[in-house]
Amino acid sequence: MPDHNRVGGRTNVLAVTSAIGACTLAISACSEGAKPVECSADEKPRHTVQVTKAFEIGKTEVTQKQWQAVMGSNPSRYNGDTLPVEQVSFQDVQAFLSKLNARNDGFLYRLPTEAEWEYAARAGTADQFAGANVANSLGRRSPADDWAWYNVEKTQPVANKKPNAWGLYDMRGNVAEWVQDWYDSKYYSKSPMPDPKGADSSDGGRGVRGGTFHDDGPWLTRVSLRMHFPEDYRHFDLGFRVVREKR
């Protein structure tokens, strides 16, 4: 696991922190201490990935206020400036990113790769919940823990739970998050070590990471969990966060 990360801060339309590589990260496949029943087949085998390029990732999921500032509309089911934007498809997100990039402010805005997302979510940890204190990892109808929103009726304002060790909020709950990669259930068995980008194409759509507010227990918010949906899929528990890097 990496031991030489540093986190900084910058401000613009999107609040961001800096996670500076090159660093190595053991991702996926039954986090340390997990039982076989606490890990799905597409999370195996456990392998080491090297993130070689510096990038900045949003402290929070993109909020409705941020989305409206760029797009002039709000597709969300649950309305509130500080709530994460939801009911956005992968294609919708690409339109948002295109408008950000058209500002030519010296940065390239994009979705994180799956490896970058998990690297940021783990924040140097190796356990299922990135250091959060979860009493019963397989519990159902469990009250949300101190770090993640789950088993609640609607989305919640961002940054109201504890951040992870690198200052990032809601990586495990609130809304699930689009990533850039095409989904491949067997990708981890052939993933390159440096800067994996995912499969070239997929019948399963694009990858999605993180848990959601209506998952009934912490097991569905573990950091290794992988999901996938078609590019045009929209739902009230699906949003995203942004990565930026210098052009």
PDB file of C-alpha atoms in Angstrom, residues 9-246:
ATOM      1  CA  GLY A   9      -6.392  21.794  -1.857  1.00  0.00           C
ATOM      2  CA  ARG A  10      -7.415  24.087  -4.673  1.00  0.00           C
ATOM      3  CA  THR A  11     -10.668  25.802  -5.470  1.00  0.00           C
ATOM      4  CA  ASN A  12     -12.619  26.499  -8.629  1.00  0.00           C
ATOM      5  CA  VAL A  13     -16.101  25.549  -9.859  1.00  0.00           C
ATOM      6  CA  LEU A  14     -15.511  22.142  -8.258  1.00  0.00           C
ATOM      7  CA  ALA A  15     -13.905  21.647  -4.852  1.00  0.00           C
ATOM      8  CA  VAL A  16     -10.941  19.323  -5.259  1.00  0.00           C
ATOM      9  CA  THR A  17      -8.071  17.793  -3.382  1.00  0.00           C
ATOM     10  CA  SER A  18      -4.806  16.519  -4.779  1.00  0.00           C
ATOM     11  CA  ALA A  19      -3.664  12.901  -4.622  1.00  0.00           C
ATOM     12  CA  ILE A  20      -0.154  12.916  -5.983  1.00  0.00           C
ATOM     13  CA  GLY A  21       1.324   9.694  -7.572  1.00  0.00           C
ATOM     14  CA  ALA A  22       3.387   7.715  -8.581  1.00  0.00           C
ATOM     15  CA  CYS A  23       2.083   5.284  -5.986  1.00  0.00           C
ATOM     16  CA  THR A  24       1.114   1.653  -5.729  1.00  0.00           C
ATOM     17  CA  LEU A  25      -2.240   0.382  -4.572  1.00  0.00           C
ATOM     18  CA  ALA A  26      -3.509  -3.123  -3.859  1.00  0.00           C
ATOM     19  CA  ILE A  27      -7.087  -3.008  -5.092  1.00  0.00           C
ATOM     20  CA  SER A  28     -10.089  -5.273  -5.120  1.00  0.00           C
ATOM     21  CA  ALA A  29     -10.535  -8.950  -4.400  1.00  0.00           C
ATOM     22  CA  CYS A  30     -11.729  -9.318  -0.869  1.00  0.00           C
ATOM     23  CA  SER A  31     -10.077  -6.541   1.077  1.00  0.00           C
ATOM     24  CA  GLU A  32      -7.829  -7.567   3.915  1.00  0.00           C
ATOM     25  CA  GLY A  33      -9.810  -9.371   6.604  1.00  0.00           C
ATOM     26  CA  ALA A  34     -12.834 -10.008   4.391  1.00  0.00           C
ATOM     27  CA  LYS A  35     -14.530 -13.397   4.310  1.00  0.00           C
ATOM     28  CA  PRO A  36     -15.199 -15.147   0.968  1.00  0.00           C
ATOM     29  CA  VAL A  37     -18.916 -14.338   1.250  1.00  0.00           C
ATOM     30  CA  GLU A  38     -18.034 -10.656   1.550  1.00  0.00           C
ATOM     31  CA  CYS A  39     -16.562 -10.432  -1.930  1.00  0.00           C
ATOM     32  CA  SER A  40     -18.001 -10.935  -5.420  1.00  0.00           C
ATOM     33  CA  ALA A  41     -16.339 -12.855  -8.241  1.00  0.00           C
ATOM     34  CA  ASP A  42     -15.637  -9.723 -10.299  1.00  0.00           C
ATOM     35  CA  GLU A  43     -13.574  -8.304  -7.415  1.00  0.00           C
ATOM     36  CA  LYS A  44     -10.932 -11.011  -7.864  1.00  0.00           C
ATOM     37  CA  PRO A  45      -8.045 -11.627  -8.107  1.00  0.00           C
ATOM     38  CA  ARG A  46      -6.444  -9.209  -5.683  1.00  0.00           C
ATOM     39  CA  HIS A  47      -3.713  -7.401  -7.535  1.00  0.00           C
ATOM     40  CA  THR A  48      -1.398  -4.417  -7.329  1.00  0.00           C
ATOM     41  CA  VAL A  49      -1.900  -1.372  -9.512  1.00  0.00           C
ATOM     42  CA  GLN A  50       0.485   1.526  -9.958  1.00  0.00           C
ATOM     43  CA  VAL A  51      -0.986   4.997 -10.339  1.00  0.00           C
ATOM     44  CA  THR A  52       1.837   6.916 -11.979  1.00  0.00           C
ATOM     45  CA  LYS A  53       0.241  10.253 -12.828  1.00  0.00           C
ATOM     46  CA  ALA A  54      -0.800  13.053 -10.508  1.00  0.00           C
ATOM     47  CA  PHE A  55      -4.494  13.858 -10.469  1.00  0.00           C
ATOM     48  CA  GLU A  56      -6.994  15.826  -8.410  1.00  0.00           C
ATOM     49  CA  ILE A  57     -10.347  14.366  -7.454  1.00  0.00           C
ATOM     50  CA  GLY A  58     -13.424  16.101  -6.066  1.00  0.00           C
ATOM     51  CA  LYS A  59     -13.738  16.221  -2.293  1.00  0.00           C
ATOM     52  CA  THR A  60     -17.438  15.527  -2.816  1.00  0.00           C
ATOM     53  CA  GLU A  61     -19.766  14.159  -5.404  1.00  0.00           C
ATOM     54  CA  VAL A  62     -20.847  16.849  -7.867  1.00  0.00           C
ATOM     55  CA  THR A  63     -23.706  18.761  -6.267  1.00  0.00           C
ATOM     56  CA  GLN A  64     -26.874  20.049  -7.858  1.00  0.00           C
ATOM     57  CA  LYS A  65     -25.637  23.624  -7.443  1.00  0.00           C
ATOM     58  CA  GLN A  66     -22.445  22.776  -9.334  1.00  0.00           C
ATOM     59  CA  TRP A  67     -24.344  20.948 -12.061  1.00  0.00           C
ATOM     60  CA  GLN A  68     -26.788  23.827 -12.530  1.00  0.00           C
ATOM     61  CA  ALA A  69     -23.923  26.344 -12.718  1.00  0.00           C
ATOM     62  CA  VAL A  70     -22.552  24.471 -15.727  1.00  0.00           C
ATOM     63  CA  MET A  71     -25.643  22.970 -17.367  1.00  0.00           C
ATOM     64  CA  GLY A  72     -28.425  25.391 -16.396  1.00  0.00           C
ATOM     65  CA  SER A  73     -30.777  22.565 -15.420  1.00  0.00           C
ATOM     66  CA  ASN A  74     -31.343  20.030 -12.660  1.00  0.00           C
ATOM     67  CA  PRO A  75     -32.362  16.441 -13.483  1.00  0.00           C
ATOM     68  CA  SER A  76     -32.403  15.251  -9.864  1.00  0.00           C
ATOM     69  CA  ARG A  77     -35.317  13.562  -8.127  1.00  0.00           C
ATOM     70  CA  TYR A  78     -34.375  14.928  -4.698  1.00  0.00           C
ATOM     71  CA  ASN A  79     -33.828  18.666  -4.884  1.00  0.00           C
ATOM     72  CA  GLY A  80     -31.304  20.710  -2.898  1.00  0.00           C
ATOM     73  CA  ASP A  81     -28.206  22.748  -3.731  1.00  0.00           C
ATOM     74  CA  THR A  82     -25.923  20.672  -1.509  1.00  0.00           C
ATOM     75  CA  LEU A  83     -27.382  17.305  -2.460  1.00  0.00           C
ATOM     76  CA  PRO A  84     -25.471  15.283  -5.054  1.00  0.00           C
ATOM     77  CA  VAL A  85     -26.821  15.559  -8.560  1.00  0.00           C
ATOM     78  CA  GLU A  86     -28.445  12.296  -9.648  1.00  0.00           C
ATOM     79  CA  GLN A  87     -30.445  10.830 -12.496  1.00  0.00           C
ATOM     80  CA  VAL A  88     -27.506  11.627 -14.782  1.00  0.00           C
ATOM     81  CA  SER A  89     -26.386   9.100 -17.371  1.00  0.00           C
ATOM     82  CA  PHE A  90     -22.789   8.524 -18.421  1.00  0.00           C
ATOM     83  CA  GLN A  91     -23.634  10.482 -21.572  1.00  0.00           C
ATOM     84  CA  ASP A  92     -25.027  13.368 -19.508  1.00  0.00           C
ATOM     85  CA  VAL A  93     -21.815  13.443 -17.501  1.00  0.00           C
ATOM     86  CA  GLN A  94     -19.739  13.620 -20.687  1.00  0.00           C
ATOM     87  CA  ALA A  95     -21.755  16.668 -21.776  1.00  0.00           C
ATOM     88  CA  PHE A  96     -21.059  18.299 -18.399  1.00  0.00           C
ATOM     89  CA  LEU A  97     -17.346  17.574 -18.717  1.00  0.00           C
ATOM     90  CA  SER A  98     -17.263  18.920 -22.263  1.00  0.00           C
ATOM     91  CA  LYS A  99     -18.653  22.238 -21.045  1.00  0.00           C
ATOM     92  CA  LEU A 100     -16.096  22.391 -18.257  1.00  0.00           C
ATOM     93  CA  ASN A 101     -13.277  21.651 -20.671  1.00  0.00           C
ATOM     94  CA  ALA A 102     -14.540  24.295 -23.097  1.00  0.00           C
ATOM     95  CA  ARG A 103     -13.609  26.916 -20.506  1.00  0.00           C
ATOM     96  CA  ASN A 104      -9.921  26.246 -21.261  1.00  0.00           C
ATOM     97  CA  ASP A 105      -8.771  27.036 -17.735  1.00  0.00           C
ATOM     98  CA  GLY A 106      -5.582  24.976 -18.020  1.00  0.00           C
ATOM     99  CA  PHE A 107      -7.085  21.751 -16.709  1.00  0.00           C
ATOM    100  CA  LEU A 108      -8.578  18.653 -18.280  1.00  0.00           C
ATOM    101  CA  TYR A 109     -11.747  17.483 -16.513  1.00  0.00           C
ATOM    102  CA  ARG A 110     -12.806  13.845 -16.694  1.00  0.00           C
ATOM    103  CA  LEU A 111     -14.207  10.935 -14.742  1.00  0.00           C
ATOM    104  CA  PRO A 112     -11.772   8.887 -12.666  1.00  0.00           C
ATOM    105  CA  THR A 113     -10.674   5.513 -13.910  1.00  0.00           C
ATOM    106  CA  GLU A 114     -11.805   2.611 -11.782  1.00  0.00           C
ATOM    107  CA  ALA A 115      -8.271   2.235 -10.396  1.00  0.00           C
ATOM    108  CA  GLU A 116      -8.037   5.944  -9.543  1.00  0.00           C
ATOM    109  CA  TRP A 117     -11.442   5.842  -7.855  1.00  0.00           C
ATOM    110  CA  GLU A 118     -10.515   2.919  -5.617  1.00  0.00           C
ATOM    111  CA  TYR A 119      -7.091   4.379  -4.879  1.00  0.00           C
ATOM    112  CA  ALA A 120      -8.766   7.579  -3.687  1.00  0.00           C
ATOM    113  CA  ALA A 121     -11.495   5.707  -1.796  1.00  0.00           C
ATOM    114  CA  ARG A 122      -9.017   3.513   0.064  1.00  0.00           C
ATOM    115  CA  ALA A 123      -6.780   6.456   0.991  1.00  0.00           C
ATOM    116  CA  GLY A 124      -3.930   4.168   1.976  1.00  0.00           C
ATOM    117  CA  THR A 125      -6.085   1.563   3.725  1.00  0.00           C
ATOM    118  CA  ALA A 126      -6.564  -2.112   2.879  1.00  0.00           C
ATOM    119  CA  ASP A 127      -9.813  -3.041   4.670  1.00  0.00           C
ATOM    120  CA  GLN A 128     -13.306  -3.236   3.173  1.00  0.00           C
ATOM    121  CA  PHE A 129     -14.539   0.094   4.494  1.00  0.00           C
ATOM    122  CA  ALA A 130     -11.414   2.254   4.206  1.00  0.00           C
ATOM    123  CA  GLY A 131     -10.955   2.581   7.952  1.00  0.00           C
ATOM    124  CA  ALA A 132     -14.593   3.145   8.923  1.00  0.00           C
ATOM    125  CA  ASN A 133     -15.827   1.405  12.056  1.00  0.00           C
ATOM    126  CA  VAL A 134     -18.468  -1.075  10.860  1.00  0.00           C
ATOM    127  CA  ALA A 135     -19.772  -3.416  13.556  1.00  0.00           C
ATOM    128  CA  ASN A 136     -21.391  -6.003  11.277  1.00  0.00           C
ATOM    129  CA  SER A 137     -20.205  -5.958   7.682  1.00  0.00           C
ATOM    130  CA  LEU A 138     -23.019  -8.266   6.535  1.00  0.00           C
ATOM    131  CA  GLY A 139     -25.761  -6.577   8.556  1.00  0.00           C
ATOM    132  CA  ARG A 140     -29.059  -5.673   6.909  1.00  0.00           C
ATOM    133  CA  ARG A 141     -31.280  -2.729   7.889  1.00  0.00           C
ATOM    134  CA  SER A 142     -28.220  -1.351   9.618  1.00  0.00           C
ATOM    135  CA  PRO A 143     -27.971   2.287  10.691  1.00  0.00           C
ATOM    136  CA  ALA A 144     -25.490   4.251   8.611  1.00  0.00           C
ATOM    137  CA  ASP A 145     -21.955   4.411   9.984  1.00  0.00           C
ATOM    138  CA  ASP A 146     -19.985   7.584  10.679  1.00  0.00           C
ATOM    139  CA  TRP A 147     -18.484   7.678   7.184  1.00  0.00           C
ATOM    140  CA  ALA A 148     -21.240   6.626   4.791  1.00  0.00           C
ATOM    141  CA  TRP A 149     -24.928   7.233   4.102  1.00  0.00           C
ATOM    142  CA  TYR A 150     -26.905   4.018   3.570  1.00  0.00           C
ATOM    143  CA  ASN A 151     -30.298   2.683   4.653  1.00  0.00           C
ATOM    144  CA  VAL A 152     -31.848   6.164   4.547  1.00  0.00           C
ATOM    145  CA  GLU A 153     -34.815   7.448   2.536  1.00  0.00           C
ATOM    146  CA  LYS A 154     -33.105   9.924   0.196  1.00  0.00           C
ATOM    147  CA  THR A 155     -29.827  11.495  -0.789  1.00  0.00           C
ATOM    148  CA  GLN A 156     -28.106  13.599   1.863  1.00  0.00           C
ATOM    149  CA  PRO A 157     -26.097  16.842   1.739  1.00  0.00           C
ATOM    150  CA  VAL A 158     -22.503  16.149   0.769  1.00  0.00           C
ATOM    151  CA  ALA A 159     -19.713  16.289   3.343  1.00  0.00           C
ATOM    152  CA  ASN A 160     -21.965  15.680   6.374  1.00  0.00           C
ATOM    153  CA  LYS A 161     -20.202  12.438   7.287  1.00  0.00           C
ATOM    154  CA  LYS A 162     -16.556  11.963   8.215  1.00  0.00           C
ATOM    155  CA  PRO A 163     -14.079  12.182   5.313  1.00  0.00           C
ATOM    156  CA  ASN A 164     -11.621   9.431   4.586  1.00  0.00           C
ATOM    157  CA  ALA A 165      -7.961   9.799   5.467  1.00  0.00           C
ATOM    158  CA  TRP A 166      -7.354  11.969   2.397  1.00  0.00           C
ATOM    159  CA  GLY A 167     -10.248  14.336   3.042  1.00  0.00           C
ATOM    160  CA  LEU A 168     -12.705  12.852   0.530  1.00  0.00           C
ATOM    161  CA  TYR A 169     -16.385  12.584   1.462  1.00  0.00           C
ATOM    162  CA  ASP A 170     -19.108  10.062   0.630  1.00  0.00           C
ATOM    163  CA  MET A 171     -16.892   7.686  -1.318  1.00  0.00           C
ATOM    164  CA  ARG A 172     -18.861   4.744   0.092  1.00  0.00           C
ATOM    165  CA  GLY A 173     -22.434   5.992   0.100  1.00  0.00           C
ATOM    166  CA  ASN A 174     -25.008   8.669  -0.784  1.00  0.00           C
ATOM    167  CA  VAL A 175     -24.964   8.089  -4.550  1.00  0.00           C
ATOM    168  CA  ALA A 176     -23.042   5.554  -6.591  1.00  0.00           C
ATOM    169  CA  GLU A 177     -20.551   7.118  -9.000  1.00  0.00           C
ATOM    170  CA  TRP A 178     -19.799   6.673 -12.680  1.00  0.00           C
ATOM    171  CA  VAL A 179     -16.200   5.907 -13.625  1.00  0.00           C
ATOM    172  CA  GLN A 180     -14.626   6.128 -17.065  1.00  0.00           C
ATOM    173  CA  ASP A 181     -13.890   2.439 -17.651  1.00  0.00           C
ATOM    174  CA  TRP A 182     -15.915  -0.012 -19.657  1.00  0.00           C
ATOM    175  CA  TYR A 183     -16.946  -2.796 -17.297  1.00  0.00           C
ATOM    176  CA  ASP A 184     -15.373  -6.242 -17.645  1.00  0.00           C
ATOM    177  CA  SER A 185     -16.107  -8.822 -14.955  1.00  0.00           C
ATOM    178  CA  LYS A 186     -12.774 -10.565 -15.649  1.00  0.00           C
ATOM    179  CA  TYR A 187     -10.639  -7.478 -16.129  1.00  0.00           C
ATOM    180  CA  TYR A 188      -8.746  -7.881 -12.871  1.00  0.00           C
ATOM    181  CA  SER A 189      -7.228 -11.158 -14.094  1.00  0.00           C
ATOM    182  CA  LYS A 190      -5.570  -9.324 -17.011  1.00  0.00           C
ATOM    183  CA  SER A 191      -5.222  -5.760 -15.732  1.00  0.00           C
ATOM    184  CA  PRO A 192      -1.841  -4.160 -16.445  1.00  0.00           C
ATOM    185  CA  MET A 193      -0.010  -2.850 -13.388  1.00  0.00           C
ATOM    186  CA  PRO A 194       0.591   0.767 -14.505  1.00  0.00           C
ATOM    187  CA  ASP A 195      -2.436   3.041 -14.932  1.00  0.00           C
ATOM    188  CA  PRO A 196      -5.105   0.520 -16.023  1.00  0.00           C
ATOM    189  CA  LYS A 197      -7.856   2.028 -18.171  1.00  0.00           C
ATOM    190  CA  GLY A 198     -10.336  -0.849 -18.265  1.00  0.00           C
ATOM    191  CA  ALA A 199     -11.561  -2.930 -21.173  1.00  0.00           C
ATOM    192  CA  ASP A 200     -11.702  -1.612 -24.742  1.00  0.00           C
ATOM    193  CA  SER A 201     -15.459  -2.229 -24.890  1.00  0.00           C
ATOM    194  CA  SER A 202     -18.159  -4.058 -22.965  1.00  0.00           C
ATOM    195  CA  ASP A 203     -21.628  -5.516 -23.276  1.00  0.00           C
ATOM    196  CA  GLY A 204     -22.132  -4.531 -19.628  1.00  0.00           C
ATOM    197  CA  GLY A 205     -21.776  -0.783 -20.062  1.00  0.00           C
ATOM    198  CA  ARG A 206     -19.664   1.580 -17.970  1.00  0.00           C
ATOM    199  CA  GLY A 207     -18.336   0.953 -14.496  1.00  0.00           C
ATOM    200  CA  VAL A 208     -19.975   2.380 -11.375  1.00  0.00           C
ATOM    201  CA  ARG A 209     -18.405   2.480  -7.928  1.00  0.00           C
ATOM    202  CA  GLY A 210     -19.437   3.243  -4.343  1.00  0.00           C
ATOM    203  CA  GLY A 211     -22.598   2.466  -2.390  1.00  0.00           C
ATOM    204  CA  THR A 212     -25.902   4.320  -2.279  1.00  0.00           C
ATOM    205  CA  PHE A 213     -28.230   5.863   0.274  1.00  0.00           C
ATOM    206  CA  HIS A 214     -30.858   3.131  -0.080  1.00  0.00           C
ATOM    207  CA  ASP A 215     -28.528   0.123   0.235  1.00  0.00           C
ATOM    208  CA  ASP A 216     -29.754  -1.548   3.401  1.00  0.00           C
ATOM    209  CA  GLY A 217     -26.378  -2.424   4.889  1.00  0.00           C
ATOM    210  CA  PRO A 218     -22.655  -1.655   4.760  1.00  0.00           C
ATOM    211  CA  TRP A 219     -21.744  -4.704   2.626  1.00  0.00           C
ATOM    212  CA  LEU A 220     -23.006  -2.871  -0.455  1.00  0.00           C
ATOM    213  CA  THR A 221     -20.789   0.132   0.341  1.00  0.00           C
ATOM    214  CA  ARG A 222     -17.439  -1.679   0.590  1.00  0.00           C
ATOM    215  CA  VAL A 223     -14.748   0.022  -1.454  1.00  0.00           C
ATOM    216  CA  SER A 224     -14.071  -2.983  -3.697  1.00  0.00           C
ATOM    217  CA  LEU A 225     -17.691  -3.302  -4.886  1.00  0.00           C
ATOM    218  CA  ARG A 226     -18.098  -3.095  -8.684  1.00  0.00           C
ATOM    219  CA  MET A 227     -21.269  -2.281 -10.607  1.00  0.00           C
ATOM    220  CA  HIS A 228     -22.086  -1.416 -14.224  1.00  0.00           C
ATOM    221  CA  PHE A 229     -24.869   0.146 -16.285  1.00  0.00           C
ATOM    222  CA  PRO A 230     -25.518   1.119 -19.918  1.00  0.00           C
ATOM    223  CA  GLU A 231     -24.265   4.562 -20.885  1.00  0.00           C
ATOM    224  CA  ASP A 232     -27.803   5.948 -21.141  1.00  0.00           C
ATOM    225  CA  TYR A 233     -28.933   4.622 -17.740  1.00  0.00           C
ATOM    226  CA  ARG A 234     -30.272   7.145 -15.213  1.00  0.00           C
ATOM    227  CA  HIS A 235     -31.393   6.577 -11.635  1.00  0.00           C
ATOM    228  CA  PHE A 236     -31.986   8.617  -8.491  1.00  0.00           C
ATOM    229  CA  ASP A 237     -29.067   6.940  -6.684  1.00  0.00           C
ATOM    230  CA  LEU A 238     -26.450   7.477  -9.403  1.00  0.00           C
ATOM    231  CA  GLY A 239     -24.147  10.485  -9.704  1.00  0.00           C
ATOM    232  CA  PHE A 240     -20.423  11.158 -10.112  1.00  0.00           C
ATOM    233  CA  ARG A 241     -17.364  13.076  -9.004  1.00  0.00           C
ATOM    234  CA  VAL A 242     -14.786  14.779 -11.198  1.00  0.00           C
ATOM    235  CA  VAL A 243     -11.052  14.355 -11.702  1.00  0.00           C
ATOM    236  CA  ARG A 244      -8.921  17.083 -13.148  1.00  0.00           C
ATOM    237  CA  GLU A 245      -5.307  17.145 -14.282  1.00  0.00           C
ATOM    238  CA  LYS A 246      -3.095  19.802 -15.790  1.00  0.00           C
TER     239      LYS A 246
END
